[in-house]
Coordinates of C-alpha atoms and ligand atoms in Angstrom, one line a residue:
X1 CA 58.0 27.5 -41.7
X2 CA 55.6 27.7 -44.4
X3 CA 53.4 24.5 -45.4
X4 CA 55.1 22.6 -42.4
X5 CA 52.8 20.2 -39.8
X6 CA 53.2 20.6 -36.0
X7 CA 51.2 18.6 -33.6
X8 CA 50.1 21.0 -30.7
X9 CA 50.5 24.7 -31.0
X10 CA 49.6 26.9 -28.8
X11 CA 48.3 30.6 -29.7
X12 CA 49.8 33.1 -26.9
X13 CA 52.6 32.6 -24.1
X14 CA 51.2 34.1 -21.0
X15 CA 50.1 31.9 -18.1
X16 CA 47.8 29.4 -19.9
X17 CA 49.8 29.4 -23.2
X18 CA 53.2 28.5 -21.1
X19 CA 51.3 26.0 -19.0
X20 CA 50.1 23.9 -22.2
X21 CA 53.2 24.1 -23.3
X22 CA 55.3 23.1 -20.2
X23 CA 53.4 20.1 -19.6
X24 CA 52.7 18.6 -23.4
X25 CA 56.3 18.7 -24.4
X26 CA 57.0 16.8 -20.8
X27 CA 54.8 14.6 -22.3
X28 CA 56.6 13.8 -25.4
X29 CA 54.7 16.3 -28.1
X30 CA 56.3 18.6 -30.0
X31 CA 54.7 22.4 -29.3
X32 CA 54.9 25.3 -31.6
X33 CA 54.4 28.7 -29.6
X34 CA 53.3 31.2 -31.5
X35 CA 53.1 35.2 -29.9
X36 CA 52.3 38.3 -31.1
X37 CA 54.7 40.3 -28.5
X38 CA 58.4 40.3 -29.0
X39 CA 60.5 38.0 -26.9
X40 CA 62.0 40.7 -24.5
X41 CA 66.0 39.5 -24.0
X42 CA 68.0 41.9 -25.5
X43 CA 68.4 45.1 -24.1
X44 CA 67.9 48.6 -25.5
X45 CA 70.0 51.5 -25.9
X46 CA 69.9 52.4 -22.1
X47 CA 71.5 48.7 -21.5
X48 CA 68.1 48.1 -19.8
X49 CA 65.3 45.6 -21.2
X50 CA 62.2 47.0 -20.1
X51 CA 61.5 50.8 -19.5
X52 CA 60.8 52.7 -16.4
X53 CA 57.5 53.9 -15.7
X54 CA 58.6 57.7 -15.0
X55 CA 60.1 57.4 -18.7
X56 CA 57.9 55.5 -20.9
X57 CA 59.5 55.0 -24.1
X58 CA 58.9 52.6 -27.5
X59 CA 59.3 49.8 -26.0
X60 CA 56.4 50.7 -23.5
X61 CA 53.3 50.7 -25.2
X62 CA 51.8 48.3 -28.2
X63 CA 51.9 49.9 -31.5
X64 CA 50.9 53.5 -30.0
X65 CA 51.9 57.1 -31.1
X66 CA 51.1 58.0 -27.6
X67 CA 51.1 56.9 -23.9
X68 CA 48.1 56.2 -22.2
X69 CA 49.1 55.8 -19.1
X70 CA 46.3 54.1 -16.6
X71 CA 46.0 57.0 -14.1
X72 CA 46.1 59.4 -17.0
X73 CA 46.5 62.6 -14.7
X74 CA 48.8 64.2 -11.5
X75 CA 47.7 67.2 -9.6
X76 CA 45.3 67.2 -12.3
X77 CA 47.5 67.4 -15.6
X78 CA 47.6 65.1 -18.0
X79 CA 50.8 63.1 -18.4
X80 CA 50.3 61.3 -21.5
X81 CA 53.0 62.1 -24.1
X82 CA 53.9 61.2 -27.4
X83 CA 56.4 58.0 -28.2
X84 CA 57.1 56.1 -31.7
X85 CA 54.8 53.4 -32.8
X86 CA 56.7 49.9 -31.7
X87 CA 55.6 46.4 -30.4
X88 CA 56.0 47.8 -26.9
X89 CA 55.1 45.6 -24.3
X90 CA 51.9 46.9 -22.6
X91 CA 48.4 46.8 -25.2
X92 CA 46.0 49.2 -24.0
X93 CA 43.1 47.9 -26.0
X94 CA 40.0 50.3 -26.3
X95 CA 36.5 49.5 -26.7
X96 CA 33.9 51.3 -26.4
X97 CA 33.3 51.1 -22.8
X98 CA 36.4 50.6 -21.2
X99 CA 40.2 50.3 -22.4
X100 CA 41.8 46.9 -21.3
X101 CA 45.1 46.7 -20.3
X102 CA 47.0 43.4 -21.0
X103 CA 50.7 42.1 -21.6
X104 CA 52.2 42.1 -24.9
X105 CA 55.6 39.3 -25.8
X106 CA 57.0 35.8 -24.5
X107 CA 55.3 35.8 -20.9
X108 CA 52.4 37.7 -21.9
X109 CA 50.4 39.4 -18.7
X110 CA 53.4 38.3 -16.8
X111 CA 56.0 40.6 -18.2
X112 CA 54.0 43.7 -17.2
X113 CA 52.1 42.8 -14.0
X114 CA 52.5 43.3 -10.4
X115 CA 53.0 39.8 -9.3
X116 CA 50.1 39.8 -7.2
X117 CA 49.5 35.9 -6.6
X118 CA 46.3 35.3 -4.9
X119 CA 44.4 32.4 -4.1
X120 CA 40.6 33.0 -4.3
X121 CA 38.9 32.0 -0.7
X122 CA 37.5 28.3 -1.2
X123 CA 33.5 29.6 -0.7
X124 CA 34.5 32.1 -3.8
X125 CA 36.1 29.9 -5.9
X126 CA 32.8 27.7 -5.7
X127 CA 30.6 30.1 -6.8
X128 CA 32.6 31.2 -9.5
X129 CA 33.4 27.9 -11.1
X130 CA 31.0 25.8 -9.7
X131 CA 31.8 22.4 -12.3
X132 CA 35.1 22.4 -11.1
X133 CA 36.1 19.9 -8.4
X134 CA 37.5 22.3 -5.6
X135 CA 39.3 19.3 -3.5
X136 CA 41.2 19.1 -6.6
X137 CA 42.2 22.7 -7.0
X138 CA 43.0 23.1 -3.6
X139 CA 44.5 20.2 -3.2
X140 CA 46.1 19.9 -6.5
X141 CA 45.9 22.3 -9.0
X142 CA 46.6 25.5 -6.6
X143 CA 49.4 23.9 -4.6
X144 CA 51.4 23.4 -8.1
X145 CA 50.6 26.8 -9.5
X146 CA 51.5 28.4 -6.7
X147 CA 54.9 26.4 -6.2
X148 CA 55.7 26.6 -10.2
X149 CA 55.1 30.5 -9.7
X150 CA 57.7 31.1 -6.8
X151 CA 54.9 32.5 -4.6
X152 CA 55.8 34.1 -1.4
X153 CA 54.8 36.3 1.3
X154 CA 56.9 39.3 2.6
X155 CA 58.9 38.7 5.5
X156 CA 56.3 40.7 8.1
X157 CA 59.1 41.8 10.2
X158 CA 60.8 43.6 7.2
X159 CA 57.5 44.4 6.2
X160 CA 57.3 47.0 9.8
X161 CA 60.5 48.6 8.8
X162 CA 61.4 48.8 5.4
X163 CA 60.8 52.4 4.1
X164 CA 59.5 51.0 1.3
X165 CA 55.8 49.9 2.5
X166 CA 55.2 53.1 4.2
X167 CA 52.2 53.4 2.7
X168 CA 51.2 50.2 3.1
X169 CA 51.9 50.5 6.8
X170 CA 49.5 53.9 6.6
X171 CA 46.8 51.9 4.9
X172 CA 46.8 49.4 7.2
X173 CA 46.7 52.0 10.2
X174 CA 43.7 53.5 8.1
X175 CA 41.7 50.1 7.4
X176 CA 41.9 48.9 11.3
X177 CA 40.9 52.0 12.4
X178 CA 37.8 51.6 10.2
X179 CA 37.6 48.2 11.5
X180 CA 38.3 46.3 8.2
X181 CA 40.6 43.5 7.8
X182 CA 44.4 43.7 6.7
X183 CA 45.7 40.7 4.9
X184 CA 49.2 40.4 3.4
X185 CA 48.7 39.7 -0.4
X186 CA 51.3 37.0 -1.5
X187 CA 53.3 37.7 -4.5
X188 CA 56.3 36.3 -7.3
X189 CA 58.6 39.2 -6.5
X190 CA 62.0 38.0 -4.8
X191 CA 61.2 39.8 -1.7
X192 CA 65.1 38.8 -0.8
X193 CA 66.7 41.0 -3.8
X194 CA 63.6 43.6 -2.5
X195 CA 65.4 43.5 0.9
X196 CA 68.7 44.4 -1.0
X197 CA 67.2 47.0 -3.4
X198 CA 66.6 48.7 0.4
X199 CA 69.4 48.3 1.3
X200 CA 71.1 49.7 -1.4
X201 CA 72.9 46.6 -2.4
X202 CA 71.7 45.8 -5.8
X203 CA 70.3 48.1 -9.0
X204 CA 66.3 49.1 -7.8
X205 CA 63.4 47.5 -9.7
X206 CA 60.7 47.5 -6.9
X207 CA 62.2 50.6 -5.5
X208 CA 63.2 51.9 -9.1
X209 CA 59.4 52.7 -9.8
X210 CA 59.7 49.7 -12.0
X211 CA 56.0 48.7 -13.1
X212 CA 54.0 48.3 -15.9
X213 CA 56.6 48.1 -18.6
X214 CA 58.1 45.3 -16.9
X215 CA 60.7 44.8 -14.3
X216 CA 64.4 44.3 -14.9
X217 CA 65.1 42.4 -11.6
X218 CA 63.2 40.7 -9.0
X219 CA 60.2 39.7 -10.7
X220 CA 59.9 36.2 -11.7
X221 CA 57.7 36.2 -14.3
X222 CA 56.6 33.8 -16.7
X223 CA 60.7 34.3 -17.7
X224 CA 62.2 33.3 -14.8
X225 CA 59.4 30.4 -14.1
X226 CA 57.6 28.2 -16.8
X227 CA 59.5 29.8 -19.7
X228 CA 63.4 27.8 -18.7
X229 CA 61.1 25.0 -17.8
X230 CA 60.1 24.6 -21.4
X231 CA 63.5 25.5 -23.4
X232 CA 64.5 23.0 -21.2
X233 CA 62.6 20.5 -22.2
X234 CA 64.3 20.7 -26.4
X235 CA 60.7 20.2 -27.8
X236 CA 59.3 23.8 -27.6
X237 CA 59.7 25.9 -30.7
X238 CA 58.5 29.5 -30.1
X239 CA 58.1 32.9 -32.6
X240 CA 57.7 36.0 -31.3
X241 CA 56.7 39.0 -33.3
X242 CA 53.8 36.3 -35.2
X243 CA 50.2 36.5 -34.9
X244 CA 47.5 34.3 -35.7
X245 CA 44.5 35.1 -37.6
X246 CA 43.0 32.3 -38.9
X247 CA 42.5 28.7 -37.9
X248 CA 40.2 26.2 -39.7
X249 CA 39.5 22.7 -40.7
X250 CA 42.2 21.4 -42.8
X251 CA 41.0 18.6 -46.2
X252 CA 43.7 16.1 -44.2
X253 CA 42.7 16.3 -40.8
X254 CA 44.2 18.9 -38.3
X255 CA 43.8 22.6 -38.3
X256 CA 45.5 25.1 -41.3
X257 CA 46.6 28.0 -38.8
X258 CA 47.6 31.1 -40.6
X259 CA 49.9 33.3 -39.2
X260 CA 51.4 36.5 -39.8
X261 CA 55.2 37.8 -39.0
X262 CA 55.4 41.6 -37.6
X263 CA 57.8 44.1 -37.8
X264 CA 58.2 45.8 -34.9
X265 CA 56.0 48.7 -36.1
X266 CA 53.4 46.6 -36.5
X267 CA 52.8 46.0 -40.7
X268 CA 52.9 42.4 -41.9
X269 CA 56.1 41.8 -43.2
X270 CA 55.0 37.9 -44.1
X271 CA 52.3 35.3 -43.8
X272 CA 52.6 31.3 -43.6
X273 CA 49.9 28.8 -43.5
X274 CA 50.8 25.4 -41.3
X275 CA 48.9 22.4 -40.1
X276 CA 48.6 21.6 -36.2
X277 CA 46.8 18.4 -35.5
X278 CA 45.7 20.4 -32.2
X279 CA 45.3 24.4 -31.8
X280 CA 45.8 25.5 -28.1
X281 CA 43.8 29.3 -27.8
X282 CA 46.0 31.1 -25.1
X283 CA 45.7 34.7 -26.4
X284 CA 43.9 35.8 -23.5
X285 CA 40.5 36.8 -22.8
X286 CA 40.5 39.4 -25.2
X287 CA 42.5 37.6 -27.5
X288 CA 40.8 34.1 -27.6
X289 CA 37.7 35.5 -27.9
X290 CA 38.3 37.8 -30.4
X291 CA 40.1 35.3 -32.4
X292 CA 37.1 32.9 -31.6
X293 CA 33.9 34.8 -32.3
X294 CA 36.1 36.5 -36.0
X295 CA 36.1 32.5 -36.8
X296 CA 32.9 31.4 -36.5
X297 CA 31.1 34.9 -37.5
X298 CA 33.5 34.5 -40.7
X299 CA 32.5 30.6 -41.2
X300 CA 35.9 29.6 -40.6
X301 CA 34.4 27.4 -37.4
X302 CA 30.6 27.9 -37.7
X303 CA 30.0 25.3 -35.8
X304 CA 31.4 27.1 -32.6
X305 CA 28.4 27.1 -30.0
X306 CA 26.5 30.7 -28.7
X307 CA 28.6 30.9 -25.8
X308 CA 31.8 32.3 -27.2
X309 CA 32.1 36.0 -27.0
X310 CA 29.7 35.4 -23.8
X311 CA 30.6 36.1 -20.2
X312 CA 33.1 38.8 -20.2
X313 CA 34.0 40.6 -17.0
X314 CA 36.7 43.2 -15.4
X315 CA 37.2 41.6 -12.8
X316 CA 35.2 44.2 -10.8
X317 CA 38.5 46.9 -11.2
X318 CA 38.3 50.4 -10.0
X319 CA 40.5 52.5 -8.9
X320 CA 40.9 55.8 -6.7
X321 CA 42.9 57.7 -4.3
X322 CA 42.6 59.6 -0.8
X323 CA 43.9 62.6 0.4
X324 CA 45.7 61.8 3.9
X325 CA 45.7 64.7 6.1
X326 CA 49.3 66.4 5.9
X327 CA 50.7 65.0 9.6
X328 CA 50.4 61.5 7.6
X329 CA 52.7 61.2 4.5
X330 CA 52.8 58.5 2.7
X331 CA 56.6 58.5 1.6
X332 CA 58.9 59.3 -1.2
X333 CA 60.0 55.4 -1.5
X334 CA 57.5 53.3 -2.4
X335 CA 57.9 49.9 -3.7
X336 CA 55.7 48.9 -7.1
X337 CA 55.0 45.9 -5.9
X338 CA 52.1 46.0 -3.8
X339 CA 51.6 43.6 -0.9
X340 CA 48.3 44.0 1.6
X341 CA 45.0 44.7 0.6
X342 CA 42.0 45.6 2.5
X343 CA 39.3 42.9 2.7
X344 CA 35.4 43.5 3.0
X345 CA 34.5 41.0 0.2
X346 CA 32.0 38.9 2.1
X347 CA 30.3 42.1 3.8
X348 CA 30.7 44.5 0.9
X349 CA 31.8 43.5 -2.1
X350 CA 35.1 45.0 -2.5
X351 CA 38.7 43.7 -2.2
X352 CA 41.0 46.5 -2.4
X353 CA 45.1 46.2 -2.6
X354 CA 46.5 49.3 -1.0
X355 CA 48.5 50.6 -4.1
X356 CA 52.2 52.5 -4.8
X357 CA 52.2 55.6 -6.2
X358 CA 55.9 55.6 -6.9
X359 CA 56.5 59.2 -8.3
X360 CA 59.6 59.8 -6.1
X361 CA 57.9 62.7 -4.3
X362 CA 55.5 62.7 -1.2
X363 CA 51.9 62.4 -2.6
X364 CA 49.9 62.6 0.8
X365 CA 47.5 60.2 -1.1
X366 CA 46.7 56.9 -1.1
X367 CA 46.2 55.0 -3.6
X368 CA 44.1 51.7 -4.4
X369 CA 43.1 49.1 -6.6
X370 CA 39.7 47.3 -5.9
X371 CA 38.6 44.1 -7.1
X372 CA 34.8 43.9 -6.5
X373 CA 31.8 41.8 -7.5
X374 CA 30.3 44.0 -10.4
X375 CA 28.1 41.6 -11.6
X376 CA 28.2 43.1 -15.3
X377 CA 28.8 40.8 -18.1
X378 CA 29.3 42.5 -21.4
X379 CA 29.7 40.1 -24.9
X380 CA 31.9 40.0 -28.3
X381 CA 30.1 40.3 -31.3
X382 CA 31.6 40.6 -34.9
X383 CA 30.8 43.7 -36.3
X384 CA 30.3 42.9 -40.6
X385 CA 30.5 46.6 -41.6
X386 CA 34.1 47.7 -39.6
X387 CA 35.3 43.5 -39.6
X388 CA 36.3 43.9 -36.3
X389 CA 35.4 42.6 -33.0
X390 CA 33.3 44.7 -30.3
X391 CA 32.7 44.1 -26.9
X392 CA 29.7 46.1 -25.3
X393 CA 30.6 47.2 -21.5
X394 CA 29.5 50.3 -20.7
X395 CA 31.4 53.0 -18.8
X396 CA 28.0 53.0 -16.9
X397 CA 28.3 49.7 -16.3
X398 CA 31.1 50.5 -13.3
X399 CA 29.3 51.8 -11.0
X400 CA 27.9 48.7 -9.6
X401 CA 31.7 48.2 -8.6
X402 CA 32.2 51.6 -7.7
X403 CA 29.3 51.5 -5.1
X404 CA 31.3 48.4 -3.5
X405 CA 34.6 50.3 -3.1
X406 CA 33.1 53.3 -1.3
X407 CA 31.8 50.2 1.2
X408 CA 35.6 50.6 1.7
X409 CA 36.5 53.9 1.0
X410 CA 33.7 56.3 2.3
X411 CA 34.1 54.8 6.0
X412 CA 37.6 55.5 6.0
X413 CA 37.0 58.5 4.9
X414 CA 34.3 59.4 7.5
X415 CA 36.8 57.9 10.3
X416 CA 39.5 59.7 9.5
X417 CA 38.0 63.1 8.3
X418 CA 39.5 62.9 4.9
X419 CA 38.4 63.0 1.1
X420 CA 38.7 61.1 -2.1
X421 CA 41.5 62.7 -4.6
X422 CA 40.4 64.0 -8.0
X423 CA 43.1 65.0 -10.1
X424 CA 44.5 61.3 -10.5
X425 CA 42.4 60.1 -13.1
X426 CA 41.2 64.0 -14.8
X427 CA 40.0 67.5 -12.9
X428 CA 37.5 66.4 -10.4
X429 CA 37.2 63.1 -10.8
X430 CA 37.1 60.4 -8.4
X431 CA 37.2 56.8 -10.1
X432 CA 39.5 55.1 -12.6
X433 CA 35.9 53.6 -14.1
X434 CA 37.5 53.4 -17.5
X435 CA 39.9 50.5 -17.1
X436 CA 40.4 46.9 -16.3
X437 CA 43.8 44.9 -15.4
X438 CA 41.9 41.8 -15.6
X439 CA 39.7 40.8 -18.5
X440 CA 38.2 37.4 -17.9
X441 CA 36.0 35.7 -19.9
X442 CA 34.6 35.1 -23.1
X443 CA 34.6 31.5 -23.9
X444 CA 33.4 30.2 -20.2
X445 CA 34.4 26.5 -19.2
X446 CA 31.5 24.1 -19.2
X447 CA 29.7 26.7 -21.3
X448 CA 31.7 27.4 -24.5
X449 CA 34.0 24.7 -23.9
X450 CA 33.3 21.2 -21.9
X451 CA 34.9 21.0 -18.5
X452 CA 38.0 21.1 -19.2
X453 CA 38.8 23.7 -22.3
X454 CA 37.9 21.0 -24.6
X455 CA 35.4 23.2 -27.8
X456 CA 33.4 19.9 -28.2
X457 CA 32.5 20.9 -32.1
X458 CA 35.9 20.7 -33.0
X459 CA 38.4 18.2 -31.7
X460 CA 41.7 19.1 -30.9
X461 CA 40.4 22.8 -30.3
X462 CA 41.0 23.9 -26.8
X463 CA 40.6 27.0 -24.4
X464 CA 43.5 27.3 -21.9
X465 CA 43.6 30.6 -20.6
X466 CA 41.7 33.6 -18.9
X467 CA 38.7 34.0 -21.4
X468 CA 37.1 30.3 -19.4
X469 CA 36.7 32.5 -16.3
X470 CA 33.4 34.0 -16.1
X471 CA 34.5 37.2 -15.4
X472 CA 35.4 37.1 -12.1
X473 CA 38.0 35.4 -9.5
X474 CA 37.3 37.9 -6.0
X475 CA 40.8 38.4 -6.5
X476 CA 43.8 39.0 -8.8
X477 CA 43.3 36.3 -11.4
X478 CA 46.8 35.1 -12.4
X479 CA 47.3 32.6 -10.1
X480 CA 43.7 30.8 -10.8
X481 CA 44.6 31.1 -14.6
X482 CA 47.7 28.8 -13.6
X483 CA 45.7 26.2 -11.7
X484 CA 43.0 25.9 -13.6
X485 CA 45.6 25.4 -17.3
X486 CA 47.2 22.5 -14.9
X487 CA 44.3 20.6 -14.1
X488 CA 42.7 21.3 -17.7
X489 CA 46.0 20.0 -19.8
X490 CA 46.7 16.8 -17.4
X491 CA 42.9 15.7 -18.4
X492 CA 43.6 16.5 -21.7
X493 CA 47.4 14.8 -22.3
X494 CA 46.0 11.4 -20.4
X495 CA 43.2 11.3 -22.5
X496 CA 43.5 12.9 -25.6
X497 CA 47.1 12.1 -26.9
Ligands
LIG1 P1 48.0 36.6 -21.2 O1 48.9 36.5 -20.1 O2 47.4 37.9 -21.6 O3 48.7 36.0 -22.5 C1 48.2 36.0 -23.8 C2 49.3 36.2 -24.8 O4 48.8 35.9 -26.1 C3 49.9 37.6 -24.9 O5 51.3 37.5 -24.7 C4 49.5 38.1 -26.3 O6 50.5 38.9 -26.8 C5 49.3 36.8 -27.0 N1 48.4 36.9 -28.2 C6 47.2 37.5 -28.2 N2 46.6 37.4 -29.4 C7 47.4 36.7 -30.1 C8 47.4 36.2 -31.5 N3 46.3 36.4 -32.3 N4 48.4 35.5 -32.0 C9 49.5 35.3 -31.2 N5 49.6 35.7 -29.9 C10 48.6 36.4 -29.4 N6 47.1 39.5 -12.3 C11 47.4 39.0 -11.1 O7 47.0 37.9 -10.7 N7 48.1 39.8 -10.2 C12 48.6 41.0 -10.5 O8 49.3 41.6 -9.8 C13 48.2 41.5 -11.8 N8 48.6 42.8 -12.2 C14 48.4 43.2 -13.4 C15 48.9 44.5 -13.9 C16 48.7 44.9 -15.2 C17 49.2 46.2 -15.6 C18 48.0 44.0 -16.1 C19 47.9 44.4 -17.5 C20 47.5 42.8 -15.7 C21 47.7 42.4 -14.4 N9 47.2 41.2 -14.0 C22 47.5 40.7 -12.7 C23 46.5 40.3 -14.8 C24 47.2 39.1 -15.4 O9 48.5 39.5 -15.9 C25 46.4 38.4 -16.5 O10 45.2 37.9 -15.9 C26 47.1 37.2 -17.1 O11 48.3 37.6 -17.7 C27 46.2 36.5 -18.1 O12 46.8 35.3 -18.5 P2 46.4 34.6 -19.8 O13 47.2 33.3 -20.0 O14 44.9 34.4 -19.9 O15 46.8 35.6 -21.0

C-alpha cells in the first residue's frame, strides 16, 4: 500500500522476476512482486482462461483495438481483425524497426511461449557470455533451471507415430535429405497429457491449436513451476494489473518506487509511492531497459553508466515457409508445440525449429522459425520531444539473418525442387523480417551491471532478466534466462543480505 517499506521487490514476474523471488524469500526476505499483466486464474465467459489462437479475443492482445497476429497473412489475406482494447496477454510492442513480441501477466514470457527449453552448446555459450564461469553453468546453474522448469524430451517412439508431428516427421525427411542435422528440441510441455490429447483422452491444448495466447493444459509455465514454489513459501506478496514507472534514491536510504494500478483497459486508475531497500529490474529486455535508460535520461538515476540501452539483439529471428510438393502434406493435426529443429549453426549460421502451422486444414507448407547469428545490435535512447523510449533496428538490419536461413532453406529447396511460400507474411513475400520472439539485451552483464546483475552506481539496484544477454543465446533464450537469474541471485543473497 501507499507509503509502506518493502525490503526486495522485484519489477516483472517472468523467468528472472520469479527466479529472484523464489530464491530471496527461501532466504528469509520479504518480496514484493509487482506486474504489469493480470494474474491469469479466473476464466472467461467461454469457461476457458486463455484464448485460442483461431479465435483471438480481448484477452489476446495488450491494450490493442486490433490483432496483429505474427504471420499477419494466409493464402495471402490478411487475418488481422478488430477486438476491444484489454490487458490481454500477448504485447506486440512496435518500434520502428521491428515489432517485439513478449508476454504480458504473472509468468510473463512464459504464459504465451512455446516451451521451447534449450540449452545453448557449451562453445556458444562461451562466446556469448564470456565473464561467466561455464563449469558453473553447466554444472550448476543449467542443471537447476532445467530441473526447476520440468524440462523434457518427447518420447522418440511416440514421436514416429503420433499424427501430431507429421510435419515434423516431413521436415526431418527434408533436412537429412539436404544432409543437415535433426536434433529433438527439449521442451516444458507434459508430453504425457500430449500423448492423451492424441489419444482423445483429455480436452486438446497442443492439438487444440493452443499457442500464443497461452495454453489451458499441458504447459507448465512459470504457473505450474516457480510461481506454487513462491506462494508457498508465505513471504511473496504479488500485484498484478501495477506498473512501475519510477524508481529513485530515497532521503532515508532505499529506493521510492512508484507505481501505478491499471484497469484492465489500460488508464491509471491509482498511483502509490513505496520504499524498497533493494529494486530487482525483471521487466524484460524491453522492459528494463526502457524503464532504465527513462531513469537516468530523466535524472532519476543519472549516475547509471553508458551501457544501458546498449546491446540489444533479436535473437537472430526470422521466419518463413515452403511449399512442399502436393504428394507430401504436411497434415491437418499439428501440435503447437514445436519439437526438432534443423541445425547448421556452426557451418551457417542458422538454427531453425521446424514450426506448426495449426490451421486445421492441410497447408502443404512448411513452416519455420530460425534463430541465427545476425550480428546487429541496435540501442535505447530517450527521445525528449515524444518522452518515450526508442530503440533503432532497422527492418534492413534482418537481412544479415536472413542470408543465414537460406544456408538452410535454399538447399532444401534446390534438393527437393520446391519454393519458398509468399502469402504467409503479405503477397509475395518471403521473410517474417519484421518480428522478434526474443528481445535480449539492453543492460549487458559485466557491461551495464558487474558480473552478476549488480548496477554498481546504485546499491541494491540489480538486473535479473533477459536485457543482460547481449543479444543473443544460438538458441531459444528462456532456459539461459533461468540459469543465469540462479547463479546471479545465490551471489547476491550470500553476499549482499
Ligand atoms: P519476461 O518473461 O518478458 O517477463 C517480464 C515481465 O515484466 C512481464 O510479465 C511484463 O508484463 C512485466 N513488466 C514489464 N514492464 C513492467 C513494469 N514497468 N512494471 C511491472 N511489470 C512490468 N523462449 C524460449 O526459450 N522458448 C520458446 O519456445 C519461446 N517461445 C516464445 C514465443 C513467443 C510468442 C514469445 C513472445 C516469446 C517466446 N520465447 C521463447 C521467449 C521467452 O518467453 C522470453 O525470452 C522470456 O520470457 C524472457 O524472460 P524475462 O524474465 O527476461 O522477461
Amino acid at each position: 500500500s501507499n507509503g509502506s517499506r518493502v525490503s526486495a521487490l522485484v519489477i516483472g514476474s517472468g523467468y528472472g522476476g520469479s527466479v529472484a523471488a523464489l530464491r530471496l524469500a527461501q532466504a528469509g526476505i520479504d518480496v514484493h512482486v509487482i506486474e504489469m499483466g493480470m494474474a491469469w486464474d479466473t476464466p472467461g465467459a467461454d469457461g476457458k482462461i486463455f484464448a485460442n489462437t483461431t479465435s483471438p479475443d480481448e484477452r489476446s492482445y495488450w491494450l490493442r483495438t486490433r490483432t496483429k497476429q505474427p504471420l499477419s497473412h494466409f493464402l495471402g489475406f490478411p487475418i488481422d481483425r478488430a477486438i476491444p482494447r484489454y490487458t490481454g496477454i500477448l504485447d506486440a510492442e512496435e518500434f520502428g524497426g521491428i515489432t517485439v513480441y513478449q508476454g504480458r501477466g504473472v509468468g510473463g514470457g512464459s504464459l504465451v511461449n512455446g516451451g521451447m527449453a534449450v540449452t545453448p552448446k557449451r562453445e556458444n555459450f562461451r562466446a556469448i557470455l564470456p565473464s561467466v564461469d561455464p563449469n558453473e553453468m553447466y554444472d550448476v546453474y543449467y542443471p537447476r533451471a532445467n530441473a526447476e522448469l520440468g524440462v523434457r524430451t518427447i518420447d522418440p517412439a511416440w514421436f514416429e507415430t503420433a499424427e501430431c508431428y507429421h510435419y515434423a516427421r516431413v521436415g526431418r525427411k527434408q533436412a537429412q535429405r539436404s544432409g543437415f542435422p535433426f536434433v529433438f528440441v527439449p521442451d516444458v510441455y507434459d508430453w504425457d497429457y500430449m500423448k492423451q490429447e492424441q489419444a482423445g483422452t483429455v480436452p486438446r491444448s497442443a492439438l487444440g491449436g493452443e499457442l500464443l495466447f497461452g495454453n489451458n493444459y499441458g504447459k507448465k509455465s512459470l504457473q505450474k513451476t516457480y510461481l506454487p514454489q513462491i506462494a508457498a513459501t508465505g513471504r511473496v506478496t504479488i500485484s498484478p494489473l501495477h506498473r512501475v514507472t519510477s524508481v529513485t534514491p530515497a532521503s532515508g536510504g532505499g529506493y521510492t518506487v512508484v507505481i501505478e494500478q491499471l484497469t484492465t483497459t489500460g488508464a491509471v486508475s491509482s498511483a502509490k509511492s513505496v520504499t524498497a531497500d533493494t529494486v530487482f529490474f525483471a521487466a524484460g529486455s524491453v522492459g528494463t531497459s526502457k524503464l532504465l535508460v527513462k531513469l537516468k535520461a530523466t535524472g532519476a538515476l543519472p549516475n547509471l553508466n553508458n551501457e544501458i540501452g546498449k546491446g540489444w539483439g533479436d535473437n537472430g529471428n526470422v521466419m518463413c515457409g515452403r511449399a512442399n510438393h502436393i504428394w507430401e502434406p504436411t497434415g491437418c493435426l499439428q501440435s503447437s508445440i514445436p519439437t526438432a529443429g534443423i541445425d547448421n549453426w556452426a557451418a551457417g549460421g542458422a538454427f531453425a525449429e521446424v514450426a506448426p502451422l495449426p490451421t486445421g486444414i492441410e497447408t502443404w507448407a512448411s513452416f519455420y522459425l530460425a534463430i541465427t547469428r545476425n550480428p546487429n545490435r541496435a540501442q535505447f535512447t530517450w527521445n525528449p520531444s515524444t518522452r518515450q523510449v526508442d530503440l533503432n533496428w532497422q527492418t534492413a538490419w534482418k537481412r544479415a539473418g536472413i542470408e543465414m536461413a537460406k544456408s538452410i532453406f535454399d538447399r532444401i529447396n534446390a534438393k527437393e525442387g520446391t519454393i519458398y511460400r509468399t502469402d504467409l507474411f503479405g503477397i509475395y513475400k518471403i521473410w517474417g523480417d519484421h518480428l522478434t520472439y526474443h528481445p535480449l539485451g539492453g543492460a549487458v552483464l559485466n557491461k551495464a551491471t558487474d558480473n552478476y546483475g549488480r548496477i554498481a552506481e546504485y546499491p541494491g539496484l540489480y538486473v535479473i532478466d533477459g536485457a543482460l544477454i547481449p543479444g543473443n543465446t544460438s538458441v531459444n533464450p528462456f532456459v539461459t534466462i533461468t540459469a543465469l537469474a540462479e547463479r546471479n541471485i545465490e551471489e547476491i543473497v550470500a553476499n549482499d543480505f
